[in-house]
mmCIF file of C-alpha atoms in Angstrom:
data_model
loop_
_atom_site.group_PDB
_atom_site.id
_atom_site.type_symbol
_atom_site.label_atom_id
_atom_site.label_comp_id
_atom_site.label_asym_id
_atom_site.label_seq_id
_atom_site.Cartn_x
_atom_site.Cartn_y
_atom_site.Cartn_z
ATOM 1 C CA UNK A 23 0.000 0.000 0.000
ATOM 2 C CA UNK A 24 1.601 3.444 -1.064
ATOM 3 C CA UNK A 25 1.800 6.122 1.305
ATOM 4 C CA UNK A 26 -0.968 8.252 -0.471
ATOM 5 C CA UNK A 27 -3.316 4.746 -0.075
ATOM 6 C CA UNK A 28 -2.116 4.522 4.029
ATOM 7 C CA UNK A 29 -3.128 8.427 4.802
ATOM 8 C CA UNK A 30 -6.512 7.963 3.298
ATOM 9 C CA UNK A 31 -7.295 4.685 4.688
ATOM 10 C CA UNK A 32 -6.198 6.324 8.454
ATOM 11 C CA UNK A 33 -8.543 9.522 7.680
ATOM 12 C CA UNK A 34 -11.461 7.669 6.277
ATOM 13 C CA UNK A 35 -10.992 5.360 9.952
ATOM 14 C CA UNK A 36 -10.839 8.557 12.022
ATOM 15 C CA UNK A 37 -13.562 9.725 10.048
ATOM 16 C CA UNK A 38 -15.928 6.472 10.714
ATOM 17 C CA UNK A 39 -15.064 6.796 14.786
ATOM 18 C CA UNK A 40 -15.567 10.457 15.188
ATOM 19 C CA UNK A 41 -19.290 9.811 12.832
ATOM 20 C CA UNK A 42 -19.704 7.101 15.736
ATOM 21 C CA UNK A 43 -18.984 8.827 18.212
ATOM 22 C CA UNK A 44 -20.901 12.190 17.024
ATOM 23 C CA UNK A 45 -23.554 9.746 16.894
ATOM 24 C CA UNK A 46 -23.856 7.875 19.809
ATOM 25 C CA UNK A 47 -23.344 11.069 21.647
ATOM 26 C CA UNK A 48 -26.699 12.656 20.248
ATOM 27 C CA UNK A 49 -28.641 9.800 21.011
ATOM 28 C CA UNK A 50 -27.572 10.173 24.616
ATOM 29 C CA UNK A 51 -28.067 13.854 24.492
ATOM 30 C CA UNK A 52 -31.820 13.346 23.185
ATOM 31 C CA UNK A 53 -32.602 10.569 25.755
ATOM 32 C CA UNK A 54 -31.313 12.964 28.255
ATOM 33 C CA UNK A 55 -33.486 15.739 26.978
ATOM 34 C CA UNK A 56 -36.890 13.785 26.808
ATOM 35 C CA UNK A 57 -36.334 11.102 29.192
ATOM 36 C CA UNK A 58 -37.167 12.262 32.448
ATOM 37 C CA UNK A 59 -37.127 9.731 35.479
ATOM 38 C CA UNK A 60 -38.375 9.447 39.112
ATOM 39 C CA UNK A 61 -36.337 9.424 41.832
ATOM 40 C CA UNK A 62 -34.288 6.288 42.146
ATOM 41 C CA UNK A 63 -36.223 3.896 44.521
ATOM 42 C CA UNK A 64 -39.503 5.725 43.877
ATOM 43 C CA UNK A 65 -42.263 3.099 42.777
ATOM 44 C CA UNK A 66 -44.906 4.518 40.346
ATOM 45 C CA UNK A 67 -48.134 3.223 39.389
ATOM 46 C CA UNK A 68 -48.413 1.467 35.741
ATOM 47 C CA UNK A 69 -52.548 2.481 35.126
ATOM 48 C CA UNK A 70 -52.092 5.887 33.909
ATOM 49 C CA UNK A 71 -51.187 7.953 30.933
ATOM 50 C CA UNK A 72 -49.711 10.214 33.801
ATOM 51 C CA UNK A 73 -46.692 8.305 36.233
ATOM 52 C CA UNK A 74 -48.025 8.418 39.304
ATOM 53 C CA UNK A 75 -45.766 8.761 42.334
ATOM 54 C CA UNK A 76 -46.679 6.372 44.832
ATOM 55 C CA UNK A 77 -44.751 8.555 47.303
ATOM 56 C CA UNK A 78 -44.755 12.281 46.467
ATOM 57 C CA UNK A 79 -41.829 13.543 46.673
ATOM 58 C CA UNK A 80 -41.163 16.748 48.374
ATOM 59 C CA UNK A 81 -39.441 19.808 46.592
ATOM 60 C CA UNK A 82 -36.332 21.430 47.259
ATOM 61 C CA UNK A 83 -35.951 25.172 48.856
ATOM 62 C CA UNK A 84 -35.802 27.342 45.579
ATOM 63 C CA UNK A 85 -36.154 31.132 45.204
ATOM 64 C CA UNK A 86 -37.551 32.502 42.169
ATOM 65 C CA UNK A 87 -39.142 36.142 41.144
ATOM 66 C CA UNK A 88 -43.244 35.777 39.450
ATOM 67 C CA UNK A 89 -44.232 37.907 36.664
ATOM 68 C CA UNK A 90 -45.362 40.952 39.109
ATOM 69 C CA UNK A 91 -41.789 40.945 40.597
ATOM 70 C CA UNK A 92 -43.049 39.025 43.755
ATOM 71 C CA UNK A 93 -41.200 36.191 45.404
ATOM 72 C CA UNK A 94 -42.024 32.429 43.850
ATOM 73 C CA UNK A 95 -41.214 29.412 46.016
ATOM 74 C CA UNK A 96 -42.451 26.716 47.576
ATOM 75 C CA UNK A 97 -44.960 28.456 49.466
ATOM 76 C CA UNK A 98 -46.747 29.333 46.191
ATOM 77 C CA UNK A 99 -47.742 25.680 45.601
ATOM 78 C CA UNK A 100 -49.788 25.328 48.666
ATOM 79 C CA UNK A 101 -53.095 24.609 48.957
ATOM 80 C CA UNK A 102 -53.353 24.202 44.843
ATOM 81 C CA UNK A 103 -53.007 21.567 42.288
ATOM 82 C CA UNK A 104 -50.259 22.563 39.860
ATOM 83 C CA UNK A 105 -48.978 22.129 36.318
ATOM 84 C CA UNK A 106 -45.017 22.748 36.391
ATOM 85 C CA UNK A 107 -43.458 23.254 32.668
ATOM 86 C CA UNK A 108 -39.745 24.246 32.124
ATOM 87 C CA UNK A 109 -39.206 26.368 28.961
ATOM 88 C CA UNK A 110 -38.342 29.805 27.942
ATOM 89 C CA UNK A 111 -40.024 32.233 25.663
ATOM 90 C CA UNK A 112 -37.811 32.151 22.809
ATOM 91 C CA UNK A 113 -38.426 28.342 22.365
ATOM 92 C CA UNK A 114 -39.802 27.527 18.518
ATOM 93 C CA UNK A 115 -41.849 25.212 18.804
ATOM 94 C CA UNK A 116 -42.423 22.636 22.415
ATOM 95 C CA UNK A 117 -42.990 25.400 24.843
ATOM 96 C CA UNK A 118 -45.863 27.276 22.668
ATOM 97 C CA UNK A 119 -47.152 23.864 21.402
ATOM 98 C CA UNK A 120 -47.421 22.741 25.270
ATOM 99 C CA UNK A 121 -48.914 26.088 26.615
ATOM 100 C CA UNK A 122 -51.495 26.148 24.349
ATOM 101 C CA UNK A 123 -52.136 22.402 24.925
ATOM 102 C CA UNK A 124 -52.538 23.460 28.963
ATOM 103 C CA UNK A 125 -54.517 26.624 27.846
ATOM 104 C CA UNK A 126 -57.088 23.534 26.513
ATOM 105 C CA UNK A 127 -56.630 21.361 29.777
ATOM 106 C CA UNK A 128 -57.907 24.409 31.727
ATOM 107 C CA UNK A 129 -60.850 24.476 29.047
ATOM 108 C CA UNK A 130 -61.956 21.126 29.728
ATOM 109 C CA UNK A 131 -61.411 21.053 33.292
ATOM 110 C CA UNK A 132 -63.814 24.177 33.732
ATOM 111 C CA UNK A 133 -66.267 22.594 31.568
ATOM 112 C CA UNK A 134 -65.923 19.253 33.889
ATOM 113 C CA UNK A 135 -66.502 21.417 36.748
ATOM 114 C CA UNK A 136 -64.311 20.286 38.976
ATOM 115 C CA UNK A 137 -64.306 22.175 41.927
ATOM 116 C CA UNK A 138 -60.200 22.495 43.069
ATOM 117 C CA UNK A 139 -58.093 25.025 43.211
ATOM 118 C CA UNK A 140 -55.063 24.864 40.146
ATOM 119 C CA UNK A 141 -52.632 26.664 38.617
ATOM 120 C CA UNK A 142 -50.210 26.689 35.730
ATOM 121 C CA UNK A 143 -46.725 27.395 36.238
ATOM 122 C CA UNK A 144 -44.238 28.267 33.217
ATOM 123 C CA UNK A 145 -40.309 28.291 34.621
ATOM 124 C CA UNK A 146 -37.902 30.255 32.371
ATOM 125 C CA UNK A 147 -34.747 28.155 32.241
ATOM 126 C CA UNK A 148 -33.802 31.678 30.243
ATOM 127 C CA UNK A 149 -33.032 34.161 32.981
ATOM 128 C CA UNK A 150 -30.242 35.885 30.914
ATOM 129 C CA UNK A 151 -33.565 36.983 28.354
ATOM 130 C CA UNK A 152 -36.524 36.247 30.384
ATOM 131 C CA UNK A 153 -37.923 39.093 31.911
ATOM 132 C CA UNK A 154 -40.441 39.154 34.244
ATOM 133 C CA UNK A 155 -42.282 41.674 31.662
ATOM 134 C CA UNK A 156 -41.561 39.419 29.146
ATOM 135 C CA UNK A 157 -42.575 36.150 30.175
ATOM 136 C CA UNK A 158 -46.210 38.333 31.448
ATOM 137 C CA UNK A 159 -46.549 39.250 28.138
ATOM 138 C CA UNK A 160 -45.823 35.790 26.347
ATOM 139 C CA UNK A 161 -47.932 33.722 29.267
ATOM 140 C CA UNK A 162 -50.589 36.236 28.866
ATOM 141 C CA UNK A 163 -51.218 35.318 24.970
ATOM 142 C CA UNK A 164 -51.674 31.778 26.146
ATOM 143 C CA UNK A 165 -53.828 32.539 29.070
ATOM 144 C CA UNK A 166 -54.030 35.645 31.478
ATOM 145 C CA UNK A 167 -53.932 33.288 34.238
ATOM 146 C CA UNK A 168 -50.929 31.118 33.915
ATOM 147 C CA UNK A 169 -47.625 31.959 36.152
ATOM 148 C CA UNK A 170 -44.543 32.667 34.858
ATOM 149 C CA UNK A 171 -41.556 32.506 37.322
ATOM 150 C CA UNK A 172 -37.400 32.516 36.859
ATOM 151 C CA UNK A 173 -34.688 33.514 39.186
ATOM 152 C CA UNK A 174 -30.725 33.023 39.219
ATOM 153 C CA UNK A 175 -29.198 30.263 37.415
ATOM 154 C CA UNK A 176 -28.754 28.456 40.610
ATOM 155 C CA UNK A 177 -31.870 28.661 42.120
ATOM 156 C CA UNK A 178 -33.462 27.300 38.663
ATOM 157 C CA UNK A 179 -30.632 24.242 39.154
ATOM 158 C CA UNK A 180 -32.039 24.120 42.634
ATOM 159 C CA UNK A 181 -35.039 22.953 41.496
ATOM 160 C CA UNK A 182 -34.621 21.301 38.439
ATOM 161 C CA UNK A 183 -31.977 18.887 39.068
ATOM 162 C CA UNK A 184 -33.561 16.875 41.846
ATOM 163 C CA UNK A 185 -36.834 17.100 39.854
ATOM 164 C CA UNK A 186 -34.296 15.096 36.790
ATOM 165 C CA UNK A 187 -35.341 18.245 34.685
ATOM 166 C CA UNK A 188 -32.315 18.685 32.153
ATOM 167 C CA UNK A 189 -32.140 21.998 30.090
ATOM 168 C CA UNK A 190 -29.070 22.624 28.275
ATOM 169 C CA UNK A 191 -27.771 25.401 25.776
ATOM 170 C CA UNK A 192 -27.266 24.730 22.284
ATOM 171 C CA UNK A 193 -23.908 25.026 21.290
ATOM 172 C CA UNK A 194 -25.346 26.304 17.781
ATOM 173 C CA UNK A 195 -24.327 29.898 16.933
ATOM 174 C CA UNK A 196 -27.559 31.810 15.756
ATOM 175 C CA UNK A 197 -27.723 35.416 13.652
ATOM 176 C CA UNK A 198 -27.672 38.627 16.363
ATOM 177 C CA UNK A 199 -26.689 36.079 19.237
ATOM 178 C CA UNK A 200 -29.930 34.452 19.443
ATOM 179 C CA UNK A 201 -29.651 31.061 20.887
ATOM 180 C CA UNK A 202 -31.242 27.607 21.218
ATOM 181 C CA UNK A 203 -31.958 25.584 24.497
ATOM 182 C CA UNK A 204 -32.724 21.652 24.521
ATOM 183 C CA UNK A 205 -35.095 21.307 27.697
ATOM 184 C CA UNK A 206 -37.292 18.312 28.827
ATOM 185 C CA UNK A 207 -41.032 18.512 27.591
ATOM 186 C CA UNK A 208 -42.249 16.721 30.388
ATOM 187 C CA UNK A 209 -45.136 18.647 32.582
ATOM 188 C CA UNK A 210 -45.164 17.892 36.438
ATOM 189 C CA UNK A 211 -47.870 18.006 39.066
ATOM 190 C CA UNK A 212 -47.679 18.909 42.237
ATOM 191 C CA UNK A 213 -50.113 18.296 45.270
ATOM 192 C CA UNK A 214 -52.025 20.711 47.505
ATOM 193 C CA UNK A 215 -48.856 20.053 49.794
ATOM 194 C CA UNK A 216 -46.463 21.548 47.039
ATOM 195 C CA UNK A 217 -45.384 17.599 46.666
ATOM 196 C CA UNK A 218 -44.482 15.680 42.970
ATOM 197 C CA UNK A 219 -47.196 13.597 42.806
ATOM 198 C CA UNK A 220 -47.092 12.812 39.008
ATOM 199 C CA UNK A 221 -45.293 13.124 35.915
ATOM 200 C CA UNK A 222 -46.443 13.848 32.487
ATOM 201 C CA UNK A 223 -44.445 12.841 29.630
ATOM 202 C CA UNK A 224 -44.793 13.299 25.586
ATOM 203 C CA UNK A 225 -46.972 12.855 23.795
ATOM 204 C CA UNK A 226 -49.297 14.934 25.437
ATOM 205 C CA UNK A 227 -53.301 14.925 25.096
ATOM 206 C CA UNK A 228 -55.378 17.301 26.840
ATOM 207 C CA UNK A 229 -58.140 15.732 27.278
ATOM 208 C CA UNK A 230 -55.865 12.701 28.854
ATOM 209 C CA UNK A 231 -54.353 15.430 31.275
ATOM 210 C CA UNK A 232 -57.607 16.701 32.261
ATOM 211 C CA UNK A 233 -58.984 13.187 32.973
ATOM 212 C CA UNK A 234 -55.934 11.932 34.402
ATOM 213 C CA UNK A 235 -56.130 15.089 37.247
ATOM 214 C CA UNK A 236 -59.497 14.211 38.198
ATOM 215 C CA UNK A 237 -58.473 10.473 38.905
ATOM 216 C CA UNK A 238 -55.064 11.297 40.613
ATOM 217 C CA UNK A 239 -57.097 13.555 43.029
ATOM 218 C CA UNK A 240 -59.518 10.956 43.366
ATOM 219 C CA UNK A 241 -56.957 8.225 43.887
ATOM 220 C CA UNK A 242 -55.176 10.457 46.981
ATOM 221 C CA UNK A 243 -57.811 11.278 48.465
ATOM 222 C CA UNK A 244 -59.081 7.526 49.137
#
């Protein structure tokens, strides 16, 4: 084999690993994104098209600022049933998609009359453009009454990481230094306690979510 024949041979190898390797690490990247698990040792409930947490698990301490500039924490879960989703207002396409989808939970759920207090909750993983202004003025297109909350980048960690919520900045440079962020598109719920009680992964239906609420409070309550 002539020199020439060696170099391409080695480049095309390199070539094939580093395709591999590029590969194998999306794949692990997108599982990571859209694969969102309980807490290890945390049995869940197999009935549902929501995972039920046998055990709710109780939240960590986290500080965060609302849309009115008022303090958001674990005191604002109390008493209410909540929808959590993790996004940011810049997001093309799962955080409008799944807004509007809650914006039609809400819908049904009033129609269904169920008497309980609820809430929805959007938290900005985007606190460098997320302002409270701005994410009251993108929530409010959705629905006047949904909550938008962000903080410090380590009081959204705070919460998200024992929650297995992973967010992560695209490493893809955008025109005017826009930029992209990979985040889980899986909605929690939280108890009257401010407790997990369920998660509710892709694909989502809202008329699944709404009935699904309805048994889970039925199915605590007992």
């Amino acid at each position: 084999m002539s020199r020439a024949e060696s170099t391409s041979s080695h480049l095309v190898l390199l070539l094939g690993v580093g395709l591999t390797a590029l590969l194998l690490g999306l794949i692990w990247f997108s599982r990571g994104i859209k694969d969102i698990q309980a807490p290890p040792g945390m049995p869940l409930s197999q009935d549902m098209a929501a995972t039920l947490l046998t055990e709710p698990m109780t939240l960590p301490d986290f500080h965060l600022t609302d849309t009115k500039g008022e303090p958001f924490n674990k005191l604002a879960l109390k008493d209410t049933w909540s929808f959590l989703f993790f996004g940011y207002t810049y997001c093309p396409d799962i955080c409008p998609t799944t807004l509007a989808l809650l914006g039609e939970v809400e819908n049904l759920l009033r129609k269904s009359d169920l008497a309980v207090n609820r809430q929805y909750v959007f938290i900005s993983v985007d606190p460098d453009r997320d302002t409270p202004d701005r994410l009251g003025e993108y929530l409010a297109f959705f629905n006047p009454l949904f909550i938008g909350a962000t903080g410090a980048e380590r009081e959204i960690q705070t919460l998200t990481k024992p929650l297995g919520i992973r967010y992560q900045r695209s490493p893809e440079e955008r025109p005017m230094g826009d930029y992209l962020i990979d985040h889980s598109a899986t909605i929690l719920l939280t108890n009257p306690d401010g407790q997990l009680q369920a998660l509710i992964s892709p694909p989502h239906d809202a008329a699944v979510i709404a009935g699904d609420l309805q048994r889970i409070i039925v199915s605590v309550s007992d």
